[in-house]
Amino acid sequence: EPEVTQTPSHQVTQMGQEVILRCVPISNHLYFYWYRQILGQKVEFLVSFYNNEISEKSEIFDDQFSVERPDGSNFTLKIRSTKLEDSAMYFCASSERDTKTQYFGPGTRLLVL
Amino acid sequence: AQSVTQLGSHVSVSEGALVLLRCNYSSSVPPYLFWYVQYPNQGLQLLLKYTSAATLVKGINGFEAEFKKSETSFHLTKPSAHMSDAAEYFCAVSVQGAQKLVFGQGTRLTINP
């Protein structure tokens, strides 16, 4: 059964460093998403991506964040200068269409020290 | 704007007992509703979804949920709890034309032997 994969599973970084989180969505899906879950809090939407551009983003997704689909399979989230409050579990998801079910990856746990 | 409220951050039931996890939503337009489950150290797995077809929706692992428009609810039930059901359960809402999922805060289900 096809699934969304994410790498790395865990990442520890120093405050101010850049991090790139990687995702491989399900191959025939067209919509891609990033969510995050700060420990003990809700899963929060960050951004959606379709047709090589951002289609929707939340207030959380400020200039420190960017997304890219560098090739036909990968979908990345970059945080340019990490802050302590960026520590969270980051989930990638994909769907066939915007109203179709979103399938989530296992997440990347990011710890900023 | 859509929102989701899950009543009870922790629910504990005995093995074999009924599981009832409550979810109420707020939406000005007909919603799509989802239940996801998160097992320890894993990602979000879709349990079931409501997308304006039958109001009683059956999902995986014996779970089902009923959409009640008059009560703006989408409670999750399972007739007989199993130890393997111990996990965190998230209710989420989206609407046609919007891509993001809005999640509730989650309910941690504990099963007592």
Tab-separated table of C-alpha atoms in Angstrom:
chain	number	residue	atom	x	y	z
A	1	GLU	CA	0.000	0.000	0.000
A	2	PRO	CA	1.456	3.386	-0.959
A	3	GLU	CA	2.400	5.653	1.905
A	4	VAL	CA	3.907	9.030	2.655
A	5	THR	CA	7.474	8.849	3.915
A	6	GLN	CA	9.478	11.459	5.801
A	7	THR	CA	13.140	11.906	6.608
A	8	PRO	CA	14.756	12.264	9.022
A	9	SER	CA	12.623	10.810	11.773
A	10	HIS	CA	14.404	12.954	14.350
A	11	GLN	CA	16.526	16.070	14.009
A	12	VAL	CA	18.319	18.120	16.630
A	13	THR	CA	19.614	21.543	15.658
A	14	GLN	CA	20.980	24.693	17.227
A	15	MET	CA	18.906	27.846	17.348
A	16	GLY	CA	19.542	29.975	14.273
A	17	GLN	CA	20.465	27.056	12.044
A	18	GLU	CA	18.645	26.136	8.866
A	19	VAL	CA	16.842	22.806	8.650
A	20	ILE	CA	15.268	21.003	5.739
A	21	LEU	CA	12.617	18.383	6.350
A	22	ARG	CA	11.959	15.972	3.537
A	23	CYS	CA	8.853	14.154	2.424
A	24	VAL	CA	7.994	11.779	-0.378
A	25	PRO	CA	4.235	12.003	-1.013
A	26	ILE	CA	2.145	9.223	-2.524
A	27	SER	CA	3.061	9.094	-6.208
A	28	ASN	CA	-0.252	9.961	-7.910
A	29	HIS	CA	-1.201	12.666	-5.423
A	30	LEU	CA	-1.319	16.291	-6.515
A	31	TYR	CA	-1.760	18.217	-3.254
A	32	PHE	CA	0.880	18.348	-0.577
A	33	TYR	CA	0.731	19.693	2.952
A	34	TRP	CA	2.801	20.397	6.031
A	35	TYR	CA	1.392	20.387	9.543
A	36	ARG	CA	3.077	20.642	12.893
A	37	GLN	CA	2.256	19.460	16.391
A	38	ILE	CA	3.961	21.150	19.307
A	39	LEU	CA	4.170	18.758	22.230
A	40	GLY	CA	0.835	18.551	24.004
A	41	GLN	CA	-0.933	20.803	21.523
A	42	LYS	CA	-3.168	20.484	18.473
A	43	VAL	CA	-2.010	19.481	15.040
A	44	GLU	CA	-1.778	22.787	13.160
A	45	PHE	CA	-1.880	23.428	9.424
A	46	LEU	CA	1.144	25.196	7.984
A	47	VAL	CA	0.881	25.175	4.203
A	48	SER	CA	-0.583	23.457	1.165
A	49	PHE	CA	1.109	23.179	-2.212
A	50	TYR	CA	-0.351	22.475	-5.628
A	51	ASN	CA	0.906	22.840	-9.166
A	52	ASN	CA	4.318	24.007	-7.936
A	53	GLU	CA	3.061	26.845	-5.830
A	54	ILE	CA	1.668	27.540	-2.393
A	55	SER	CA	-2.124	27.362	-2.524
A	56	GLU	CA	-2.889	28.127	1.112
A	57	LYS	CA	-0.860	28.976	4.193
A	58	SER	CA	-1.475	29.745	7.831
A	59	GLU	CA	-0.287	32.641	9.952
A	60	ILE	CA	2.389	30.358	11.350
A	61	PHE	CA	3.967	30.018	7.928
A	62	ASP	CA	5.981	33.238	7.934
A	63	ASP	CA	9.063	34.284	5.979
A	64	GLN	CA	11.225	31.841	7.932
A	65	PHE	CA	9.451	28.945	6.258
A	66	SER	CA	9.537	27.837	2.639
A	67	VAL	CA	8.440	24.783	0.698
A	68	GLU	CA	9.731	23.305	-2.495
A	69	ARG	CA	9.201	20.382	-4.780
A	70	PRO	CA	12.716	20.077	-6.158
A	71	ASP	CA	11.980	17.059	-8.321
A	72	GLY	CA	9.092	14.788	-9.216
A	73	SER	CA	9.017	12.956	-5.924
A	74	ASN	CA	10.289	15.033	-2.998
A	75	PHE	CA	8.514	17.799	-1.100
A	76	THR	CA	10.553	19.794	1.381
A	77	LEU	CA	9.967	22.223	4.234
A	78	LYS	CA	12.803	24.601	5.023
A	79	ILE	CA	13.117	26.639	8.179
A	80	ARG	CA	15.749	29.302	7.537
A	81	SER	CA	16.715	30.298	11.068
A	82	THR	CA	15.257	27.991	13.669
A	83	LYS	CA	13.867	29.234	16.946
A	84	LEU	CA	13.265	27.351	20.160
A	85	GLU	CA	9.525	27.489	19.530
A	86	ASP	CA	9.956	25.639	16.236
A	87	SER	CA	10.506	22.464	18.249
A	88	ALA	CA	7.649	20.201	17.230
A	89	MET	CA	6.621	17.142	15.275
A	90	TYR	CA	6.265	18.056	11.611
A	91	PHE	CA	3.895	16.003	9.485
A	92	CYS	CA	3.768	15.879	5.731
A	93	ALA	CA	0.540	14.831	4.024
A	94	SER	CA	-0.700	14.378	0.487
A	95	SER	CA	-4.026	13.967	-1.275
A	96	GLU	CA	-5.270	13.239	-4.765
A	97	ARG	CA	-7.389	16.386	-4.835
A	98	ASP	CA	-8.107	19.246	-2.486
A	99	THR	CA	-11.244	17.645	-1.104
A	100	LYS	CA	-9.891	14.159	-0.958
A	101	THR	CA	-8.548	12.422	2.093
A	102	GLN	CA	-5.140	13.544	3.287
A	103	TYR	CA	-2.661	10.788	4.056
A	104	PHE	CA	-0.025	11.579	6.623
A	105	GLY	CA	3.574	10.547	6.967
A	106	PRO	CA	5.115	9.352	10.245
A	107	GLY	CA	6.498	12.781	11.078
A	108	THR	CA	9.864	14.372	11.808
A	109	ARG	CA	10.515	15.317	15.399
A	110	LEU	CA	12.510	18.557	15.409
A	111	LEU	CA	14.267	19.725	18.539
A	112	VAL	CA	15.825	23.182	18.551
A	113	LEU	CA	18.364	23.800	21.311
B	1	ALA	CA	-13.980	29.634	9.922
B	2	GLN	CA	-14.113	26.022	10.932
B	3	SER	CA	-13.289	24.697	14.374
B	4	VAL	CA	-13.393	21.411	16.240
B	5	THR	CA	-13.878	20.691	19.908
B	6	GLN	CA	-13.139	17.303	21.392
B	7	LEU	CA	-14.716	16.883	24.789
B	8	GLY	CA	-12.352	15.114	27.157
B	9	SER	CA	-8.607	15.141	26.676
B	10	HIS	CA	-8.406	11.728	28.344
B	11	VAL	CA	-10.889	8.867	28.228
B	12	SER	CA	-10.369	5.598	30.040
B	13	VAL	CA	-12.499	2.489	29.478
B	14	SER	CA	-12.259	-1.162	30.407
B	15	GLU	CA	-11.426	-3.775	27.834
B	16	GLY	CA	-14.684	-4.902	26.226
B	17	ALA	CA	-16.564	-1.739	27.151
B	18	LEU	CA	-18.085	0.802	24.801
B	19	VAL	CA	-15.778	3.502	23.495
B	20	LEU	CA	-17.295	6.942	22.936
B	21	LEU	CA	-15.102	9.860	21.890
B	22	ARG	CA	-16.888	13.148	21.403
B	23	CYS	CA	-16.347	15.672	18.647
B	24	ASN	CA	-18.308	18.826	17.908
B	25	TYR	CA	-17.587	21.046	14.981
B	26	SER	CA	-18.348	24.542	13.852
B	27	SER	CA	-18.725	25.316	10.177
B	28	SER	CA	-20.811	27.771	8.208
B	29	VAL	CA	-20.897	25.456	5.190
B	30	PRO	CA	-21.348	21.685	4.917
B	31	PRO	CA	-18.256	20.081	6.379
B	32	TYR	CA	-16.120	17.111	5.633
B	33	LEU	CA	-15.266	15.352	8.876
B	34	PHE	CA	-12.479	12.951	9.723
B	35	TRP	CA	-11.197	10.876	12.591
B	36	TYR	CA	-7.490	10.094	12.705
B	37	VAL	CA	-5.649	7.857	15.177
B	38	GLN	CA	-2.085	8.306	16.351
B	39	TYR	CA	-0.388	5.351	17.982
B	40	PRO	CA	2.672	6.050	20.134
B	41	ASN	CA	5.618	7.316	18.086
B	42	GLN	CA	3.695	7.003	14.837
B	43	GLY	CA	1.992	9.322	12.382
B	44	LEU	CA	-1.690	10.020	11.843
B	45	GLN	CA	-3.725	7.184	10.385
B	46	LEU	CA	-7.164	7.760	8.901
B	47	LEU	CA	-9.895	5.901	10.791
B	48	LEU	CA	-12.929	7.129	8.869
B	49	LYS	CA	-14.402	10.110	7.077
B	50	TYR	CA	-17.732	11.775	6.368
B	51	THR	CA	-18.088	13.533	3.029
B	52	SER	CA	-21.838	14.161	2.741
B	53	ALA	CA	-22.934	10.645	1.852
B	54	ALA	CA	-24.299	8.301	4.544
B	55	THR	CA	-24.475	9.891	7.989
B	56	LEU	CA	-23.294	6.718	9.721
B	57	VAL	CA	-19.750	6.033	8.661
B	58	LYS	CA	-17.866	2.828	9.315
B	59	GLY	CA	-14.108	2.818	9.568
B	60	ILE	CA	-11.233	0.523	10.282
B	61	ASN	CA	-10.735	-1.537	13.440
B	62	GLY	CA	-14.478	-1.651	14.226
B	63	PHE	CA	-14.897	2.094	14.725
B	64	GLU	CA	-17.823	4.097	13.427
B	65	ALA	CA	-19.072	7.658	13.677
B	66	GLU	CA	-22.389	9.348	13.089
B	67	PHE	CA	-22.766	12.785	11.571
B	68	LYS	CA	-25.559	14.705	13.326
B	69	LYS	CA	-26.105	18.059	11.719
B	70	SER	CA	-28.651	19.201	14.308
B	71	GLU	CA	-26.112	18.627	17.074
B	72	THR	CA	-23.049	19.614	14.995
B	73	SER	CA	-21.457	16.422	16.230
B	74	PHE	CA	-19.402	13.574	14.827
B	75	HIS	CA	-18.810	11.262	17.781
B	76	LEU	CA	-16.625	8.189	17.392
B	77	THR	CA	-17.764	4.868	18.849
B	78	LYS	CA	-16.675	1.272	19.106
B	79	PRO	CA	-18.894	-1.336	20.787
B	80	SER	CA	-16.116	-3.258	22.501
B	81	ALA	CA	-12.715	-1.803	23.354
B	82	HIS	CA	-9.541	-3.746	22.751
B	83	MET	CA	-6.166	-3.141	24.363
B	84	SER	CA	-4.757	-2.286	20.950
B	85	ASP	CA	-7.146	0.700	20.711
B	86	ALA	CA	-5.037	2.653	23.190
B	87	ALA	CA	-3.907	5.721	21.241
B	88	GLU	CA	-4.619	9.396	20.658
B	89	TYR	CA	-7.629	10.186	18.514
B	90	PHE	CA	-8.068	13.381	16.536
B	91	CYS	CA	-11.221	14.765	14.978
B	92	ALA	CA	-10.721	17.108	12.026
B	93	VAL	CA	-12.877	19.220	9.721
B	94	SER	CA	-12.458	20.676	6.282
B	95	VAL	CA	-14.808	22.218	3.748
B	96	GLN	CA	-15.026	22.163	-0.009
B	97	GLY	CA	-12.759	24.770	-1.505
B	98	ALA	CA	-10.441	24.853	1.489
B	99	GLN	CA	-7.458	22.595	1.597
B	100	LYS	CA	-6.460	22.597	5.216
B	101	LEU	CA	-7.678	20.277	7.915
B	102	VAL	CA	-8.568	21.883	11.230
B	103	PHE	CA	-7.923	19.501	14.100
B	104	GLY	CA	-9.337	19.157	17.562
B	105	GLN	CA	-6.985	18.959	20.491
B	106	GLY	CA	-7.096	15.194	20.605
B	107	THR	CA	-8.379	12.603	23.055
B	108	ARG	CA	-6.046	10.088	24.615
B	109	LEU	CA	-7.808	6.744	24.983
B	110	THR	CA	-6.595	4.365	27.677
B	111	ILE	CA	-7.861	0.789	27.902
B	112	ASN	CA	-7.882	-0.886	31.310
B	113	PRO	CA	-7.490	-4.671	31.461
